[in-house]
Amino acid sequence: MAIVGAGFSGLYMLHRLRGRGLRVRVFERGADVGGTWYWNRYPGARCDIESVDYCYSFSPELLADWTWTERYAAQPEILRYLQHVTDRFALRPDIQFGTQVTSLHYDAAQNHWLVSTDAGETVSARYCVLAVGNLSRAKPPPFPGLESFRGQWYHTARWPAEGVDLQGQRVGIVGTGSTAIQALPQIARQADRVQVFQRTPNYSMPARNRPLPTSELREVVQGYPARRRAAEQSDAGVPIAPPRLAALDVSPAERRRMYEAGWQRGGINALSYAFTDFFTDERANLTAQDFAREKIRQLVRNPVVAEALCPAHHIGTKRTCVDTGYFETYNQDHVELVDVRSSPVTTVTPRGLATAAGEYELDVLVFAIGFDAITGALLEIDIRGRDGAPLAEQWAAGPRSYLGLCVAGFPNLFMITGPGSPSVLSNMVVSIEQHADWILDCLDHLHSRGLNRIEASAQAQDRWVCHVGELAGRTLYPRAASWYVGANIPGKPRVFMPYTGGCGTYRKECDQVVERGYEGFVLGGAGT
Ligand code: FAD
Ligand code: NAP
C-alpha cells in the first residue's frame, strides 16, 4: 500500500492499515509529519475549530493523555500533537520524508500502481491513498519582478521553522483571507510599520480564545464518545445543536439578540448556526451580513478604513475567518490598509510593491495569498489510470468523483477528503477519520471475498457529481468568487467542489453504499 502525505489524513490511514498487518509506505514531501501544521508556521496560526474537536477520536488513551491548553490551539501545539501521535503509535519507520510523489501510473495487467518519486525511485503498490491535503499546494506569488526585491519575502504556507525577526521592519502583507487575518495582529506587534494590501475584504468572527482549564478538559474527555457522535452527525462536524428557527420568522429584535449571543460566544459558527436559512435564503443571509458589517464599523475607528474593510459577498459563502483583534489592529497608527482592488499590484520592485497608485517601500513582503485548493495537490501528481488516461484530462472541466473517495477509470485509488465530499466545509479531522475508516472497511470487504480490485462506475460517478451540484445549487455558496469554486486560480474551471449536504447526511450516504454491497462500484479479482 502507498499513502501520499503525512498530515492528519496520512497518519491516521497508516495507523489503521498497520492494524490490519498490511505493508504500507507513506511518502511525504516535508521533513516531518504534520502537513498543514508543519508548513503553516506564520505568526498567529491556529485552528478555528475548537481544539477538543479538532483532534483524533480513535484512541481513548490518546485523548486522555493529551492536554490542549487553549480553546483554539496554536500551530506549534497542533504540530506537537501530531508528532506525539506519530511516536505514540510508532508510525515513523513507515514514512519516507523529503520525498515528493511525482507520478502514479496504474498497470492494468498487474493490477498495481507504479509510484514514482522525485528521488528517481519507483515502487509498486496494489492500493494507493492520496492524503495530499485540500490546502497544501500553496499559490505562488504571481507578481513579476519578485526576484529583484532586495528585502526578504515569505509565503505564509512556507514560513521558516526558525521564525522571522520583524522587529524594526517595514512589512507588507498581501491578502486578507483567514491567514492574513490571523497574522496581522501578531506581525503588527513586532514591525515598525505594516501595510496590508487588500483586494477583497472578508467577514471575521471573534475567536474568544482562552486557556482551557484542566477541569474543563477532563469533563470533555469523559463525555467524549457522545460529543464526537454529535459532531459526526452534524452538518459541519462540530457538536453544536443545529438551529431550529428561520431568520425571517423571528422579530428583528430577537434576531439581533441571537446574533449578538453568537458574536459573544465567538468562533467560526458565531452567526451561521443561529438560523436554518443562513446559507439558503438571500434575505436571511443579508441580516447576518448587516450585523457583521455593523460590528466592523464599531471596531474600526476611522470610518473610511472601516468601510473599506466591510465585505459585500453573502456571508459564509467564502470561508468565514476567525480572529483575535484583527479589525482593532487597524486602529494602530503604524498599520495601514492599502486598496489593491482599484489599483492592483503590478510588480515587485527592488524596494517594494508597485501599484498603479504608486510604490510602497518595504523590507519584508508576506504573501498570504492562499492555495490551489482541493484539486491542486492531486493534479500536481501525474496520475494515469486504466487506459493510461491522465486524471488532469478527466478533470479538465472540474473534478469528478464518486463520493469524493474514488474516480472512475482509476481502480484501487482512494482520496481522503476529495472533491465531492464535505472536506473543507467540515471539521476536517472528523471527515478524515470517516474516510480512512470507510477505506479500511472497503479493503476488509475485498480481502474477505478474495478480491483485489475496486473501481467506481462511470454511471455512479455521474450521478454523484450531479447530486453534489444539485445540493450546492440550493445554497448561496456557488455565487461567491471563492476558492471553493476555484476562482482564486486563473484558468481553473469554476465548479463548486465540496459536498454541501452536511457531514451527517454524507456519512449516511456512504454507509448506504456499503449496505447495498458497494453500490456504484465494480469489484473484481486479479484475473477479472
Ligand atoms: P495536509 O495537512 O495538507 O497534509 C498533506 C501532506 O501531503 C502535506 O504534508 C504535503 O507535504 C504532503 N504532500 C502533498 N502532495 C505530496 C506529494 N506529491 N508527494 C509527497 N507529499 C505530498 N481545518 C479544520 O477543520 N479546522 C481548522 O481549524 C483548520 N485550520 C487550518 C489552518 C490553516 C493555516 C490551513 C492552511 C488549513 C486549515 N485547515 C483546518 C484545513 C487543514 O488542511 C485540515 O484540517 C487538515 O490539516 C488536513 O490534513 P491532511 O492530512 O488531509 O492534509
Ligand atoms: P485565501 O482565503 O485564499 O486568501 C488569500 C488572500 O490573498 C485573499 O484576500 C486574496 O484576495 C488575496 N490575493 C490572492 N492573490 C492576490 C493578488 N494577486 N493580489 C492581491 N491579493 C491577492 O487564503 P488563506 O488566507 O491562506 O486561507 C485559505 C484557507 O485555509 C482558509 O479559507 C481556511 O480554510 C484555511 N485557513 C484556516 C485558518 C484558521 O483560522 N484555522 C487560518 C488560515 C487558513 P481575493 O479574495 O481578492 O482573491
Coordinates of C-alpha atoms and ligand atoms in Angstrom, one line a residue:
M1 CA 0.0 0.0 0.0
A2 CA 1.2 3.5 -0.7
I3 CA 0.0 6.6 1.0
V4 CA 0.9 10.1 -0.2
G5 CA 1.1 12.7 2.6
A6 CA 1.7 12.6 6.4
G7 CA -0.7 15.1 7.8
F8 CA -3.8 14.2 9.8
S9 CA -5.0 12.0 6.9
G10 CA -1.9 10.1 6.1
L11 CA -1.0 9.4 9.7
Y12 CA -4.4 8.0 10.6
M13 CA -4.7 5.9 7.4
L14 CA -1.3 4.5 8.2
H15 CA -2.2 3.6 11.7
R16 CA -5.4 1.9 10.6
L17 CA -3.8 -0.1 7.9
R18 CA -1.0 -1.2 10.1
G19 CA -3.6 -2.6 12.5
R20 CA -4.5 -5.0 9.6
G21 CA -0.9 -6.1 9.2
L22 CA -0.6 -4.6 5.8
R23 CA 2.7 -3.4 4.5
V24 CA 2.5 0.4 4.0
R25 CA 4.8 3.1 2.8
V26 CA 4.0 6.8 3.3
F27 CA 5.7 9.4 1.1
E28 CA 5.9 12.9 2.5
R29 CA 7.4 15.9 0.8
G30 CA 8.1 17.6 4.1
A31 CA 10.9 16.7 6.5
D32 CA 8.5 15.8 9.3
V33 CA 4.9 14.9 9.9
G34 CA 2.1 17.4 10.4
G35 CA 1.0 18.5 6.9
T36 CA -0.8 21.9 7.3
W37 CA 0.7 22.3 10.7
Y38 CA 4.2 21.5 9.5
W39 CA 4.1 24.1 6.7
N40 CA 2.0 26.9 8.1
R41 CA 4.1 28.4 10.9
Y42 CA 3.3 32.0 10.3
P43 CA 2.7 34.2 13.4
G44 CA -0.8 33.7 14.8
A45 CA -1.5 30.4 13.0
R46 CA -4.0 28.3 15.0
C47 CA -7.1 26.2 14.4
D48 CA -10.6 27.7 14.0
I49 CA -12.4 24.6 15.2
E50 CA -12.1 24.0 19.0
S51 CA -9.0 22.0 19.9
V52 CA -11.0 19.3 21.7
D53 CA -12.9 18.7 18.5
Y54 CA -10.1 19.3 16.0
C55 CA -8.3 16.1 17.0
Y56 CA -8.5 12.3 16.6
S57 CA -11.1 10.3 18.4
F58 CA -9.9 6.8 17.6
S59 CA -8.0 6.2 20.8
P60 CA -9.4 6.9 24.3
E61 CA -5.8 6.6 25.7
L62 CA -4.6 9.3 23.3
L63 CA -7.5 11.5 24.3
A64 CA -6.8 11.1 27.9
D65 CA -3.0 11.7 27.8
W66 CA -3.0 14.8 25.6
T67 CA -3.6 18.2 27.2
W68 CA -5.0 21.0 25.0
T69 CA -4.0 24.3 26.6
E70 CA -6.3 26.7 24.7
R71 CA -9.8 26.7 23.2
Y72 CA -8.1 27.1 19.8
A73 CA -4.6 25.6 19.8
A74 CA -1.8 27.4 18.1
Q75 CA 0.2 25.8 15.3
P76 CA 3.2 24.7 17.5
E77 CA 0.8 22.8 19.8
I78 CA -1.1 21.1 17.0
L79 CA 2.3 20.1 15.4
R80 CA 3.5 18.7 18.7
Y81 CA 0.2 16.7 19.0
L82 CA 0.7 15.2 15.5
Q83 CA 4.4 14.4 16.4
H84 CA 3.2 12.8 19.6
V85 CA 0.6 10.7 17.7
T86 CA 3.3 9.6 15.3
D87 CA 5.7 8.5 18.1
R88 CA 3.0 7.0 20.4
F89 CA 1.8 4.7 17.6
A90 CA 5.4 4.2 16.2
L91 CA 4.4 5.4 12.8
R92 CA 7.7 7.0 11.8
P93 CA 9.5 3.9 10.4
D94 CA 7.0 3.6 7.6
I95 CA 7.2 7.3 6.5
Q96 CA 9.7 8.3 3.9
F97 CA 10.3 12.1 4.4
G98 CA 11.6 14.6 2.0
T99 CA 10.1 12.7 -0.9
Q100 CA 7.6 14.0 -3.4
V101 CA 5.5 11.6 -5.4
T102 CA 5.6 12.8 -8.9
S103 CA 3.6 10.2 -10.8
L104 CA 1.1 7.4 -10.1
H105 CA 0.5 5.1 -13.1
Y106 CA -1.9 2.2 -13.0
D107 CA -0.7 -1.0 -14.6
A108 CA -3.8 -2.9 -15.5
A109 CA -2.0 -6.2 -16.4
Q110 CA -0.5 -6.4 -12.9
N111 CA -3.4 -4.6 -11.2
H112 CA -1.0 -2.4 -9.3
W113 CA 0.1 1.3 -9.2
L114 CA 3.6 2.4 -10.0
V115 CA 4.5 5.2 -7.6
S116 CA 7.4 7.4 -8.8
T117 CA 9.2 9.9 -6.7
D118 CA 11.4 12.9 -7.2
A119 CA 14.3 10.8 -5.9
G120 CA 14.0 8.7 -9.1
E121 CA 12.6 5.7 -7.2
T122 CA 9.6 3.7 -8.5
V123 CA 7.7 1.2 -6.3
S124 CA 4.6 -0.8 -6.9
A125 CA 1.5 -0.8 -4.7
R126 CA -1.8 -2.6 -5.1
Y127 CA -3.7 0.3 -3.5
C128 CA -2.9 4.0 -3.2
V129 CA -4.4 6.5 -0.8
L130 CA -4.0 10.2 -1.7
A131 CA -3.8 12.0 1.6
V132 CA -2.3 15.1 0.0
G133 CA -4.5 17.7 1.6
N134 CA -7.1 20.2 0.4
L135 CA -4.9 23.2 1.3
S136 CA -1.4 22.1 0.7
R137 CA -0.5 23.4 -2.7
A138 CA 0.5 27.0 -1.9
K139 CA -0.3 29.5 -4.6
P140 CA 3.0 31.0 -5.8
P141 CA 3.2 34.8 -5.8
P142 CA 2.2 35.9 -9.3
F143 CA 3.9 39.2 -9.4
P144 CA 6.6 40.0 -11.9
G145 CA 9.9 41.4 -10.5
L146 CA 9.9 39.3 -7.3
E147 CA 13.5 38.2 -7.9
S148 CA 14.6 41.8 -8.0
F149 CA 13.3 42.5 -4.4
R150 CA 16.1 43.5 -2.1
G151 CA 14.3 42.6 1.1
Q152 CA 13.0 39.3 2.3
W153 CA 9.8 37.7 1.2
Y154 CA 7.8 34.8 2.6
H155 CA 4.8 32.8 1.7
T156 CA 2.8 32.1 4.9
A157 CA 2.4 28.4 3.9
R158 CA 6.2 28.1 3.8
W159 CA 7.1 30.1 6.8
P160 CA 10.6 29.3 8.1
A161 CA 10.7 27.0 11.2
E162 CA 13.2 29.2 12.9
G163 CA 10.8 32.2 12.6
V164 CA 11.4 35.6 11.2
D165 CA 12.5 38.6 13.2
L166 CA 10.2 41.5 12.1
Q167 CA 11.4 44.0 14.8
G168 CA 12.0 47.4 13.2
Q169 CA 10.9 46.3 9.8
R170 CA 8.5 47.8 7.3
V171 CA 6.3 44.8 6.4
G172 CA 3.8 44.4 3.5
I173 CA 1.1 41.7 3.7
V174 CA -0.6 40.8 0.5
G175 CA -4.0 39.2 1.2
T176 CA -6.9 39.4 3.7
G177 CA -8.1 35.8 4.0
S178 CA -8.0 33.6 7.1
T179 CA -4.2 33.5 7.2
A180 CA -3.6 37.3 6.9
I181 CA -6.4 37.9 9.4
Q182 CA -4.6 35.7 12.0
A183 CA -1.2 37.0 11.1
L184 CA -1.7 40.8 11.1
P185 CA -2.2 41.4 14.8
Q186 CA 0.9 39.4 15.6
I187 CA 3.0 41.0 12.9
A188 CA 1.9 44.5 13.9
R189 CA 3.2 43.8 17.4
Q190 CA 6.7 43.4 16.1
A191 CA 7.0 45.5 12.9
D192 CA 7.7 49.3 12.7
R193 CA 5.1 49.7 10.0
V194 CA 2.6 47.3 8.4
Q195 CA 0.8 47.9 5.1
V196 CA -2.0 45.4 4.3
F197 CA -2.7 45.1 0.5
Q198 CA -6.3 44.2 0.3
R199 CA -8.2 43.2 -2.8
T200 CA -11.4 41.8 -1.2
P201 CA -12.4 42.2 2.4
N202 CA -13.6 39.2 4.4
Y203 CA -16.0 38.5 7.3
S204 CA -14.3 37.5 10.5
M205 CA -15.8 36.4 13.8
P206 CA -14.0 36.9 17.2
A207 CA -12.3 33.7 18.3
R208 CA -12.8 34.5 22.0
N209 CA -9.8 32.2 22.5
R210 CA -8.9 31.4 26.1
P211 CA -6.9 29.0 28.2
L212 CA -8.6 25.6 28.7
P213 CA -8.7 24.7 32.3
T214 CA -7.8 21.1 33.0
S215 CA -11.1 20.5 34.8
E216 CA -13.0 21.5 31.7
L217 CA -10.8 19.3 29.5
R218 CA -11.3 16.4 31.9
E219 CA -15.1 16.8 31.6
V220 CA -14.9 16.9 27.8
V221 CA -12.9 13.7 27.7
Q222 CA -15.3 12.0 30.0
G223 CA -18.2 12.7 27.7
Y224 CA -16.2 12.4 24.5
P225 CA -18.0 9.5 22.7
A226 CA -21.3 11.3 22.8
R227 CA -19.7 14.6 21.9
R228 CA -18.0 13.0 18.9
R229 CA -21.1 11.2 17.7
A230 CA -22.9 14.6 17.8
A231 CA -20.1 16.1 15.7
E232 CA -20.2 13.2 13.2
Q233 CA -23.9 13.6 12.7
S234 CA -23.9 17.4 12.4
D235 CA -23.5 19.4 9.3
A236 CA -20.1 20.9 10.0
G237 CA -18.5 18.2 12.1
V238 CA -18.9 20.1 15.3
P239 CA -21.0 19.2 18.4
I240 CA -23.3 22.2 18.2
A241 CA -27.1 21.8 18.3
P242 CA -28.5 22.7 14.8
P243 CA -30.6 25.8 14.5
R244 CA -34.4 25.4 14.5
L245 CA -35.7 28.8 13.5
A246 CA -35.5 30.7 10.2
A247 CA -34.1 34.2 10.4
L248 CA -37.1 35.9 9.0
D249 CA -39.5 34.0 11.2
V250 CA -38.4 36.0 14.3
S251 CA -38.6 39.7 15.1
P252 CA -35.7 42.0 14.3
A253 CA -35.1 42.4 18.0
E254 CA -34.9 38.6 18.6
R255 CA -32.7 38.1 15.5
R256 CA -30.3 40.7 16.8
R257 CA -30.3 39.1 20.3
M258 CA -29.4 35.7 18.7
Y259 CA -26.6 37.2 16.5
E260 CA -25.2 39.1 19.5
A261 CA -25.2 35.9 21.6
G262 CA -23.3 34.2 18.8
W263 CA -20.9 37.1 18.5
Q264 CA -20.2 37.0 22.2
R265 CA -19.6 33.2 22.1
G266 CA -17.3 33.7 19.2
G267 CA -15.9 31.1 16.7
I268 CA -16.5 30.3 13.1
N269 CA -20.2 29.4 13.6
A270 CA -20.9 32.5 15.6
L271 CA -23.6 33.7 13.2
S272 CA -24.1 30.8 10.8
Y273 CA -25.5 28.5 13.5
A274 CA -28.2 31.0 14.5
F275 CA -30.8 30.2 11.8
T276 CA -31.7 27.5 9.4
D277 CA -31.8 29.6 6.3
F278 CA -28.4 31.3 6.7
F279 CA -26.9 29.5 3.7
T280 CA -30.0 29.2 1.6
D281 CA -32.0 32.5 1.7
E282 CA -30.5 35.7 0.5
R283 CA -32.7 37.8 2.7
A284 CA -31.8 35.8 5.8
N285 CA -28.1 36.0 4.9
L286 CA -28.4 39.7 4.5
T287 CA -29.5 40.1 8.1
A288 CA -26.3 38.4 9.2
Q289 CA -24.1 40.4 6.8
D290 CA -25.6 43.6 8.1
F291 CA -24.9 42.6 11.7
A292 CA -21.2 41.7 10.8
R293 CA -20.7 44.9 8.9
E294 CA -22.1 46.9 11.8
K295 CA -19.5 45.2 14.1
I296 CA -16.7 46.2 11.8
R297 CA -17.9 49.8 11.9
Q298 CA -17.9 49.7 15.7
L299 CA -14.4 48.1 15.9
V300 CA -12.5 50.3 13.5
R301 CA -12.3 53.9 14.5
N302 CA -11.5 55.5 11.1
P303 CA -14.9 55.3 9.1
V304 CA -13.1 55.3 5.7
V305 CA -11.0 52.3 6.8
A306 CA -14.0 50.6 8.4
E307 CA -16.0 50.9 5.2
A308 CA -13.1 49.5 3.1
L309 CA -13.0 46.5 5.5
C310 CA -16.7 45.8 5.0
P311 CA -17.3 42.7 2.8
A312 CA -20.1 42.6 0.2
H313 CA -20.4 38.9 -0.5
H314 CA -23.0 36.6 1.1
I315 CA -21.6 35.8 4.5
G316 CA -20.3 32.2 4.8
T317 CA -20.0 31.7 1.0
K318 CA -16.3 32.3 1.3
R319 CA -14.7 30.7 4.3
T320 CA -15.6 32.8 7.3
C321 CA -12.4 33.9 9.2
V322 CA -11.8 33.8 12.9
D323 CA -9.6 36.4 14.6
T324 CA -8.1 37.8 17.7
G325 CA -8.0 41.6 17.4
Y326 CA -7.9 41.8 13.6
F327 CA -10.1 44.7 13.0
E328 CA -8.8 46.6 16.1
T329 CA -5.3 46.4 14.7
Y330 CA -6.2 48.9 12.1
N331 CA -6.7 51.5 14.9
Q332 CA -2.9 51.4 15.4
D333 CA -1.0 54.3 13.8
H334 CA 1.6 52.2 12.2
V335 CA -0.9 49.9 10.4
E336 CA -2.3 51.0 7.0
L337 CA -4.8 49.4 4.7
V338 CA -4.0 49.7 1.0
D339 CA -6.7 49.1 -1.6
V340 CA -5.4 46.9 -4.4
R341 CA -8.8 46.3 -5.9
S342 CA -8.9 49.8 -7.6
S343 CA -5.1 49.8 -8.1
P344 CA -3.9 46.2 -8.4
V345 CA -0.3 45.3 -7.6
T346 CA 1.6 45.5 -10.9
T347 CA 5.1 44.5 -10.0
V348 CA 7.5 43.8 -7.2
T349 CA 10.3 46.3 -7.4
P350 CA 13.8 46.2 -5.7
R351 CA 12.4 48.4 -3.0
G352 CA 8.9 47.1 -2.5
L353 CA 5.5 46.8 -4.2
A354 CA 4.2 48.9 -7.1
T355 CA 0.6 49.5 -7.9
A356 CA -0.9 51.9 -10.4
A357 CA -1.2 54.4 -7.5
G358 CA 2.5 54.3 -6.6
E359 CA 5.3 52.4 -5.0
Y360 CA 5.3 51.1 -1.4
E361 CA 8.8 50.8 0.2
L362 CA 9.1 47.6 2.2
D363 CA 11.8 45.5 4.0
V364 CA 9.7 42.3 4.2
L365 CA 6.9 41.0 1.9
V366 CA 4.5 38.5 3.3
F367 CA 2.3 36.7 0.8
A368 CA -0.9 35.4 2.5
I369 CA -2.4 34.6 -0.9
G370 CA -3.8 31.1 -0.4
F371 CA -3.8 27.8 -2.1
D372 CA -4.7 26.0 -5.3
A373 CA -7.3 24.4 -3.1
I374 CA -8.9 20.9 -3.2
T375 CA -7.6 19.7 -6.5
G376 CA -4.2 21.4 -6.6
A377 CA -2.1 18.8 -4.7
L378 CA -3.9 15.9 -6.6
L379 CA -3.3 17.3 -10.0
E380 CA 0.3 18.2 -9.2
I381 CA 0.9 14.4 -9.5
D382 CA 0.8 12.9 -12.9
I383 CA -1.9 10.4 -12.2
R384 CA -2.8 7.9 -15.0
G385 CA -5.5 5.3 -14.6
R386 CA -6.7 2.4 -16.7
D387 CA -6.0 3.0 -20.4
G388 CA -3.3 5.5 -19.4
A389 CA -5.7 8.4 -19.2
P390 CA -4.5 11.3 -17.1
L391 CA -6.6 12.5 -14.2
A392 CA -6.0 16.0 -15.3
E393 CA -7.7 15.3 -18.6
Q394 CA -10.7 13.7 -16.9
W395 CA -10.9 16.7 -14.7
A396 CA -10.3 19.4 -17.3
A397 CA -13.8 20.8 -16.7
G398 CA -13.7 20.3 -13.0
P399 CA -13.2 17.4 -10.6
R400 CA -15.4 14.3 -10.9
S401 CA -15.5 11.7 -8.3
Y402 CA -17.8 9.1 -6.7
L403 CA -18.4 10.1 -3.0
G404 CA -15.2 12.2 -3.1
L405 CA -13.4 9.0 -2.5
C406 CA -12.8 7.4 -5.8
V407 CA -12.6 8.2 -9.5
A408 CA -14.0 6.1 -12.4
G409 CA -11.1 4.8 -14.5
F410 CA -8.7 4.8 -11.5
P411 CA -9.0 1.4 -9.8
N412 CA -7.7 1.0 -6.2
L413 CA -7.0 4.7 -5.8
F414 CA -8.6 6.5 -2.9
M415 CA -8.7 10.1 -1.9
I416 CA -9.1 11.3 1.6
T417 CA -11.5 14.4 1.7
G418 CA -11.5 14.5 -2.1
P419 CA -13.7 16.9 -4.1
G420 CA -17.3 15.9 -3.8
S421 CA -17.1 15.2 -0.1
P422 CA -17.8 17.6 2.8
S423 CA -14.0 18.2 3.2
V424 CA -13.3 21.9 3.8
L425 CA -16.9 22.6 4.8
S426 CA -16.4 20.4 7.9
N427 CA -14.2 19.9 10.9
M428 CA -11.7 18.1 8.7
V429 CA -10.5 15.6 11.3
V430 CA -14.0 14.2 11.6
S431 CA -14.2 13.9 7.9
I432 CA -10.7 12.4 7.7
E433 CA -11.5 9.7 10.2
Q434 CA -14.7 8.8 8.4
H435 CA -12.9 8.5 5.0
A436 CA -10.0 6.4 6.4
D437 CA -12.4 4.1 8.2
W438 CA -14.5 3.7 5.1
I439 CA -11.4 2.8 3.0
L440 CA -10.3 0.3 5.6
D441 CA -13.7 -1.4 5.7
C442 CA -13.7 -1.5 1.9
L443 CA -10.3 -3.3 1.9
D444 CA -11.6 -5.7 4.5
H445 CA -14.6 -6.4 2.3
L446 CA -12.4 -7.1 -0.7
H447 CA -10.0 -9.3 1.2
S448 CA -12.7 -11.3 2.9
R449 CA -14.0 -12.2 -0.6
G450 CA -10.7 -12.9 -2.2
L451 CA -11.0 -9.8 -4.3
N452 CA -8.3 -7.2 -5.0
R453 CA -9.8 -4.5 -7.2
I454 CA -12.4 -1.8 -6.8
E455 CA -13.4 0.9 -9.2
A456 CA -16.2 3.5 -9.2
S457 CA -18.5 3.0 -12.2
A458 CA -18.9 6.0 -14.6
Q459 CA -22.7 6.0 -14.1
A460 CA -22.4 6.2 -10.3
Q461 CA -19.9 8.9 -10.6
D462 CA -22.1 10.9 -13.0
R463 CA -25.0 10.6 -10.6
W464 CA -22.8 11.7 -7.6
V465 CA -21.4 14.7 -9.5
C466 CA -25.0 15.7 -10.4
H467 CA -26.2 15.2 -6.8
V468 CA -23.3 17.3 -5.4
G469 CA -24.1 20.0 -7.9
E470 CA -27.8 20.0 -7.1
L471 CA -27.1 20.3 -3.4
A472 CA -24.8 23.2 -3.9
G473 CA -27.3 24.8 -6.2
R474 CA -29.8 25.0 -3.4
T475 CA -27.4 27.2 -1.4
L476 CA -25.8 30.6 -1.8
Y477 CA -22.3 29.0 -1.9
P478 CA -21.7 28.9 -5.6
R479 CA -22.4 32.6 -6.0
A480 CA -19.2 33.7 -4.4
A481 CA -15.9 34.0 -6.3
S482 CA -14.2 31.8 -3.7
W483 CA -11.5 29.2 -3.7
Y484 CA -14.3 26.6 -3.2
V485 CA -15.1 27.2 -6.9
G486 CA -11.5 27.7 -8.0
A487 CA -12.0 31.4 -8.6
N488 CA -8.6 32.3 -7.0
I489 CA -6.6 30.4 -9.6
P490 CA -6.6 31.9 -13.1
G491 CA -7.8 29.4 -15.7
K492 CA -9.2 26.9 -13.1
P493 CA -12.6 25.6 -14.0
R494 CA -15.4 27.2 -11.9
V495 CA -17.1 24.3 -10.2
F496 CA -18.3 24.2 -6.6
M497 CA -16.2 21.4 -5.3
P498 CA -17.3 20.3 -1.8
Y499 CA -20.5 18.4 -0.8
T500 CA -22.9 20.8 0.9
G501 CA -25.3 18.3 2.4
G502 CA -23.5 18.1 5.7
C503 CA -21.3 15.5 7.4
G504 CA -24.1 13.5 9.0
T505 CA -26.1 13.1 5.8
Y506 CA -22.9 12.4 3.8
R507 CA -21.9 9.7 6.3
K508 CA -25.3 8.0 5.8
E509 CA -24.9 8.1 2.0
C510 CA -21.5 6.4 2.3
D511 CA -22.9 3.8 4.7
Q512 CA -25.8 3.1 2.4
V513 CA -23.4 2.4 -0.5
V514 CA -21.7 -0.2 1.7
E515 CA -25.0 -1.7 2.9
R516 CA -26.0 -2.2 -0.7
G517 CA -22.9 -4.2 -1.5
Y518 CA -20.7 -1.3 -2.6
E519 CA -23.4 0.0 -4.9
G520 CA -21.9 2.0 -7.8
F521 CA -18.5 0.2 -7.6
V522 CA -17.2 -2.6 -9.7
L523 CA -15.4 -5.2 -7.6
G524 CA -13.0 -7.7 -9.1
G525 CA -10.2 -10.2 -8.6
A526 CA -6.8 -10.1 -10.3
G527 CA -7.9 -12.1 -13.4
T528 CA -11.3 -10.5 -13.9
Ligands
FAD1 P1 -2.4 18.2 4.9 O1 -2.3 18.5 6.4 O2 -2.4 19.3 3.9 O3 -1.2 17.2 4.6 C1 -0.9 16.7 3.3 C2 0.5 16.4 3.2 O4 0.7 15.8 2.0 C3 1.5 17.6 3.3 O5 2.4 17.4 4.4 C4 2.2 17.6 2.0 O6 3.5 18.0 2.1 C5 2.0 16.2 1.5 N1 2.0 16.0 0.1 C6 1.2 16.6 -0.8 N2 1.5 16.2 -2.1 C7 2.5 15.4 -2.0 C8 3.3 14.7 -2.9 N3 3.0 14.8 -4.3 N4 4.3 13.9 -2.5 C9 4.6 13.8 -1.2 N5 3.9 14.5 -0.2 C10 2.9 15.3 -0.6 N6 -9.3 22.5 9.0 C11 -10.2 22.4 10.1 O7 -11.0 21.6 10.0 N7 -10.1 23.2 11.2 C12 -9.1 24.2 11.2 O8 -9.0 24.9 12.2 C13 -8.2 24.4 10.2 N8 -7.2 25.3 10.2 C14 -6.4 25.4 9.1 C15 -5.4 26.4 9.2 C16 -4.6 26.6 8.1 C17 -3.5 27.6 8.2 C18 -4.7 25.8 6.9 C19 -3.9 26.0 5.7 C20 -5.7 24.8 6.9 C21 -6.5 24.6 8.0 N9 -7.5 23.6 8.0 C22 -8.3 23.5 9.0 C23 -7.5 22.6 6.9 C24 -6.4 21.6 7.2 O9 -5.7 21.5 6.0 C25 -7.0 20.2 7.6 O10 -7.7 20.4 8.8 C26 -6.0 19.1 7.8 O11 -4.9 19.5 8.5 C27 -5.7 18.4 6.6 O12 -4.9 17.2 6.8 P2 -4.5 16.3 5.6 O13 -3.6 15.3 6.2 O14 -5.6 15.9 4.8 O15 -3.7 17.3 4.6
NAP2 P1 -7.4 32.8 0.9 O1 -8.5 32.7 1.8 O2 -7.4 32.2 -0.5 O3 -6.9 34.3 0.9 C1 -6.0 34.8 0.0 C2 -6.0 36.3 0.1 O4 -5.0 36.7 -0.8 C3 -7.3 36.9 -0.4 O5 -7.5 38.0 0.3 C4 -7.0 37.2 -1.9 O6 -7.8 38.2 -2.4 C5 -5.5 37.6 -1.8 N1 -4.8 37.6 -3.0 C6 -4.5 36.4 -3.7 N2 -3.9 36.8 -4.9 C7 -3.8 38.1 -4.9 C8 -3.3 39.1 -5.8 N3 -2.7 38.7 -6.9 N4 -3.3 40.4 -5.5 C9 -3.9 40.8 -4.3 N5 -4.4 39.9 -3.4 C10 -4.4 38.6 -3.7 O7 -6.1 32.0 1.6 P2 -5.7 31.9 3.1 O8 -6.0 33.1 3.9 O9 -4.4 31.3 3.2 O10 -6.8 30.8 3.6 C11 -7.1 29.6 2.9 C12 -7.9 28.7 3.7 O11 -7.1 28.0 4.7 C13 -8.9 29.3 4.6 O12 -10.1 29.7 3.9 C14 -9.2 28.3 5.7 O13 -10.0 27.2 5.1 C15 -7.8 27.8 5.9 N6 -7.2 28.5 7.0 C16 -7.7 28.4 8.2 C17 -7.2 29.2 9.2 C18 -7.8 29.1 10.6 O14 -8.3 30.1 11.1 N7 -7.8 28.0 11.2 C19 -6.2 30.0 9.0 C20 -5.6 30.1 7.8 C21 -6.1 29.4 6.7 P3 -9.1 37.9 -3.3 O15 -10.1 37.4 -2.2 O16 -9.5 39.1 -3.9 O17 -8.7 36.8 -4.2

